[in-house]
Coordinates of C-alpha atoms in Angstrom, one line a residue:
Chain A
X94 CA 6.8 -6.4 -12.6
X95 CA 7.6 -4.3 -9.7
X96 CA 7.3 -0.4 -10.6
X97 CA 8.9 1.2 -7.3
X98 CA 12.1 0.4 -6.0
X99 CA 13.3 1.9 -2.6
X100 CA 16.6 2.7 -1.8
X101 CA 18.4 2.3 0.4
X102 CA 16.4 -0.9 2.1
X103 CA 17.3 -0.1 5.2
X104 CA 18.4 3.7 7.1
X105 CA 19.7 4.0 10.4
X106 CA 20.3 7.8 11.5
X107 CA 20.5 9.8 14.9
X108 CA 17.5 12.1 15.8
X109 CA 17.9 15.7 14.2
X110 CA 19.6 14.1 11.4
X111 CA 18.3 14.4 7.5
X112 CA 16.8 11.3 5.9
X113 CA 17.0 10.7 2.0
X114 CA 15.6 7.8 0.6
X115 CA 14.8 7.0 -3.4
X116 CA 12.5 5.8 -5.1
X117 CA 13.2 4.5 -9.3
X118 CA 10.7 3.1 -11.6
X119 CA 10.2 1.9 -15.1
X120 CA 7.6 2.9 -16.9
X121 CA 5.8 6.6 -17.6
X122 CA 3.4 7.4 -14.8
X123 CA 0.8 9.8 -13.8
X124 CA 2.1 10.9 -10.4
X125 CA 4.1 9.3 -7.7
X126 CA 3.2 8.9 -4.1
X127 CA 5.3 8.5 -1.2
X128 CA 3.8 6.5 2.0
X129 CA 4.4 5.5 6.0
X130 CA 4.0 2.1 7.8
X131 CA 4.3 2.0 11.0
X132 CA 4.9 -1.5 12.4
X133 CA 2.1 -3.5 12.4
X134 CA -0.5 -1.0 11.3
X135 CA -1.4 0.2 7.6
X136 CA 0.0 2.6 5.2
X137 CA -0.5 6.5 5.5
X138 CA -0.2 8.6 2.9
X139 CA 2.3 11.4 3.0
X140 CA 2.7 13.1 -0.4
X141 CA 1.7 13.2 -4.0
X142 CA 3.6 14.6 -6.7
X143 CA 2.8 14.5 -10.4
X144 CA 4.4 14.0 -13.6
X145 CA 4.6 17.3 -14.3
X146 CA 5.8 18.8 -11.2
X147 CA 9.8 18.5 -9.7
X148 CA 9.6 19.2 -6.2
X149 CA 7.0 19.8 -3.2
X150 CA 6.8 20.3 0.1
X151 CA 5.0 19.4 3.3
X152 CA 5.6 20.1 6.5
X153 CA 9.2 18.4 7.2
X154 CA 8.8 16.4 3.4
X155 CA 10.3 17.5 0.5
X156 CA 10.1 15.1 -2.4
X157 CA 11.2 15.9 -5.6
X158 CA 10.5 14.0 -9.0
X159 CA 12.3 13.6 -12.1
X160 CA 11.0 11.9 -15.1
X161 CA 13.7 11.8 -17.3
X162 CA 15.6 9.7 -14.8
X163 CA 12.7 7.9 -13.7
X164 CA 13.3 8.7 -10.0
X165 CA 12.1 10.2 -7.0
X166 CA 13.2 11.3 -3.8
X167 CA 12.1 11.9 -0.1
X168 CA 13.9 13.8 2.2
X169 CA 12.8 14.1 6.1
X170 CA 14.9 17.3 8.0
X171 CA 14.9 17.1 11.6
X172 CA 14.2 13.7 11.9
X173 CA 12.3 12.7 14.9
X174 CA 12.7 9.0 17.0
X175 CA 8.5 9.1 15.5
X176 CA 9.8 9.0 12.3
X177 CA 10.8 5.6 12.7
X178 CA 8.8 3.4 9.8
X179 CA 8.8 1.7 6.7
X180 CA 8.6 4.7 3.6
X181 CA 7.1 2.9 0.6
X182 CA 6.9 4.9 -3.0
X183 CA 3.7 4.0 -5.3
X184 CA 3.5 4.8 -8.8
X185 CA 0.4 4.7 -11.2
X186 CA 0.5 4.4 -14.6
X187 CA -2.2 4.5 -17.3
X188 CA -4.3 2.1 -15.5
X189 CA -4.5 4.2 -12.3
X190 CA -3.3 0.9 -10.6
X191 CA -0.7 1.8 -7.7
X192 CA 2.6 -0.4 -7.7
X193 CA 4.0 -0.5 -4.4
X194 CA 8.1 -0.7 -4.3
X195 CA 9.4 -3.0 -1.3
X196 CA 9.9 0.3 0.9
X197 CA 13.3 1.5 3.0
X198 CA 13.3 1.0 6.8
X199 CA 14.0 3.4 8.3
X200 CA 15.0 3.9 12.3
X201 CA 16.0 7.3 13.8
X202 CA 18.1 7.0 17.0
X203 CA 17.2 9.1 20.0
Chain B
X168 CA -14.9 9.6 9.9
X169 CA -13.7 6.4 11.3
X170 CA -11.5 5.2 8.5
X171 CA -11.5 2.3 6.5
X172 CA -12.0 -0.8 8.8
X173 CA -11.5 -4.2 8.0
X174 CA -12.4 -7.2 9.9
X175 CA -11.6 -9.2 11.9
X176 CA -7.8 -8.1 13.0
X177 CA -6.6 -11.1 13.4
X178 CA -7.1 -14.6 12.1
X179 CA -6.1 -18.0 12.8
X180 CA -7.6 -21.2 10.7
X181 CA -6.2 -24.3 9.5
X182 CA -5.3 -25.8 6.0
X183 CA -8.6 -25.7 4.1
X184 CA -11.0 -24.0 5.6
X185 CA -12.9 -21.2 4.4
X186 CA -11.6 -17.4 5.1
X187 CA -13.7 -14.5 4.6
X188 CA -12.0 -10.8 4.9
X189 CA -14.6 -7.6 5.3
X190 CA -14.1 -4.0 4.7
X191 CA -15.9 -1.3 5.0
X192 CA -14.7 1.3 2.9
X193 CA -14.7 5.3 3.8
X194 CA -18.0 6.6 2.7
X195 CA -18.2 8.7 -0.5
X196 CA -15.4 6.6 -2.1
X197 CA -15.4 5.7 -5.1
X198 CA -12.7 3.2 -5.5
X199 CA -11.4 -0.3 -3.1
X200 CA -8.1 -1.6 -3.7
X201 CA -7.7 -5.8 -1.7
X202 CA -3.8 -5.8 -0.9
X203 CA -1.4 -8.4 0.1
X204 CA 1.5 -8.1 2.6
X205 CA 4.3 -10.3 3.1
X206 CA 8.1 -10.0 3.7
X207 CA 9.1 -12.0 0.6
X208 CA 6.8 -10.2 -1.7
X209 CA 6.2 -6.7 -0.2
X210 CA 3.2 -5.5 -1.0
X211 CA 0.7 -6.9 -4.0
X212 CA -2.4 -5.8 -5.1
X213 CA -5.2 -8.6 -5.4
X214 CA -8.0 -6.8 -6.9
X215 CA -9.8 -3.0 -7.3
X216 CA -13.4 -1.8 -7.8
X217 CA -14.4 1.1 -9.1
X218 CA -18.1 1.9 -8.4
X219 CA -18.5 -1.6 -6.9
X220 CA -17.2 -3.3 -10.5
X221 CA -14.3 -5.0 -10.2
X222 CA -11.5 -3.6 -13.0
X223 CA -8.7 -5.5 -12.4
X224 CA -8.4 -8.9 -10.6
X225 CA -4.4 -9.6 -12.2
X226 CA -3.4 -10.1 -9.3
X227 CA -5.3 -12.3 -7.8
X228 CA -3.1 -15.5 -6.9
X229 CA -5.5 -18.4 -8.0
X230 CA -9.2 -19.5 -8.1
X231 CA -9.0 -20.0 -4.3
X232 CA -9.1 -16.5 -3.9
X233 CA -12.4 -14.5 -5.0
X234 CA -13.5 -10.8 -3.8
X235 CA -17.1 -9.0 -3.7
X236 CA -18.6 -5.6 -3.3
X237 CA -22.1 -6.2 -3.1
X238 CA -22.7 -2.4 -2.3
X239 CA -21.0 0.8 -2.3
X240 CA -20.1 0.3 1.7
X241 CA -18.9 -3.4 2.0
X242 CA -16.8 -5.6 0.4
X243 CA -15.5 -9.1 1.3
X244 CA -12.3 -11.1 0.3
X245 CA -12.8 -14.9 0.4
X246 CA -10.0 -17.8 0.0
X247 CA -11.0 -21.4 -0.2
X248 CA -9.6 -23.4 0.8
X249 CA -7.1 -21.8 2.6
X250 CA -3.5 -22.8 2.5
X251 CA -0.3 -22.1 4.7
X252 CA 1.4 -20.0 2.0
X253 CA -1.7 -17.3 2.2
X254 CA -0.9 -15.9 5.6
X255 CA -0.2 -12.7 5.1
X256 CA -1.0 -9.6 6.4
X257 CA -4.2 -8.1 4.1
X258 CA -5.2 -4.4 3.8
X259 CA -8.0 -2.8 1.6
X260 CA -8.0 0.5 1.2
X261 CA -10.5 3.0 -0.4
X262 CA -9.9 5.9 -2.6
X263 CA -12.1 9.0 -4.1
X264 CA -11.1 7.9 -7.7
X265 CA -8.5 6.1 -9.1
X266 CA -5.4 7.8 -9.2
X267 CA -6.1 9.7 -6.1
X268 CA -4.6 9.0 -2.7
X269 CA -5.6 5.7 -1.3
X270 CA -6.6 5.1 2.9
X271 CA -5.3 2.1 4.1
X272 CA -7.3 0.2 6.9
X273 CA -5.4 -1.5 9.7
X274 CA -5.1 -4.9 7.7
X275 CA -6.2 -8.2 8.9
X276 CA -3.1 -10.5 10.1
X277 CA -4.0 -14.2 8.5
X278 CA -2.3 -17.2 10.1
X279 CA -3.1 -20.5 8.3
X280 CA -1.5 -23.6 10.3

């Protein structure tokens, strides 16, 4: 079943804006990982936050984490035309396999 | 480095013939994940290795589809025959262990007709 789900699908916002998209899963994990597609090429990782840790930072990135909910967050300040992509969370579980949610889409005006 | 790189970057074959997929994994890693891309489904994982042993081929769609990793540096993803409903875009990607952050290479676009 799928682990991740995005939300919103889809995020249209002008340059300099903030961008929050979410991320909710099912099951208990081992950490949660946030990653960028550009179109037509392949994922990059941007940020890994474990189960027991609530938020972290990198950069522009925040992403904060809460278990009891079951749900995750990624916030972009200053958004940049560049940050145009697709944002996909990834969760593990016990099996260290990474479920991929169906990502958010988002485009940042100039 | 040079990343993960997969092989070729784009293919086009017909209903039934063989496809073979390569990667070459980042050196030193441990772990290769064989994904599967499309709109419908988003994005599936086929099959990992850990220390060339495959640990998990669930997701694997059907016999058609089979995946090697003869060596620490190489691995291949086959389908046979192929079939319209496999194009798809496929990455592998590489990791230092499970768990840890996973490279994605570029991904090879597969068009069956």
């Amino acid at each position: 079943s799928q682990q991740g789900e995005e939300d919103p699908q889809a995020l249209s916002i002008q340059e300099g804006e903030n961008a929050t998209m979410n991320c909710s899963y099912k099951t208990s994990i081992n950490n949660l990982q946030w990653y960028r597609q550009n179109s037509g090429r392949g994922l990059v990782h941007l940020i890994l936050i474990r189960s027991n840790e609530r938020e972290k930072h990198s950069g522009r990135l925040r992403v904060t984490l809460d278990t009891s909910k079951k749900s995750s967050s990624l916030l972009i300040t200053a958004s940049r035309a560049a940050d145009t992509a697709s944002y996909f969370c990834a969760t593990d579980g016990s099996n260290y396999k990474l479920t991929f949610g169906k990502g958010t889409l988002l485009t940042v005006n100039p | 480095d040079a990343g993960v790189i997969q092989s070729p970057r784009h293919e086009v074959t017909e209903m039934g013939q063989e496809v073979t997929l390569r990667c070459k994994p980042i050196s030193g890693h441990n772990s290769l994940f064989w994904y599967r891309q499309t709109m419908m489904r988003g994005l599936e994982l086929l099959i990992y290795f850990n220390n060339n042993v495959p640990i998990d081929d669930s997701g694997m769609p059907e016999d058609r589809f089979s995946a090697k990793m003869p060596n620490a540096s190489f691995s291949t993803l086959k389908i046979q025959p192929s079939e319209p409903r496999d194009s798809a875009v496929y990455f592998c990607a590489s990791s230092p262990g499970t768990g840890d952050t996973q490279y994605f290479g570029p991904g090879t676009r597969l068009t069956v007709l």
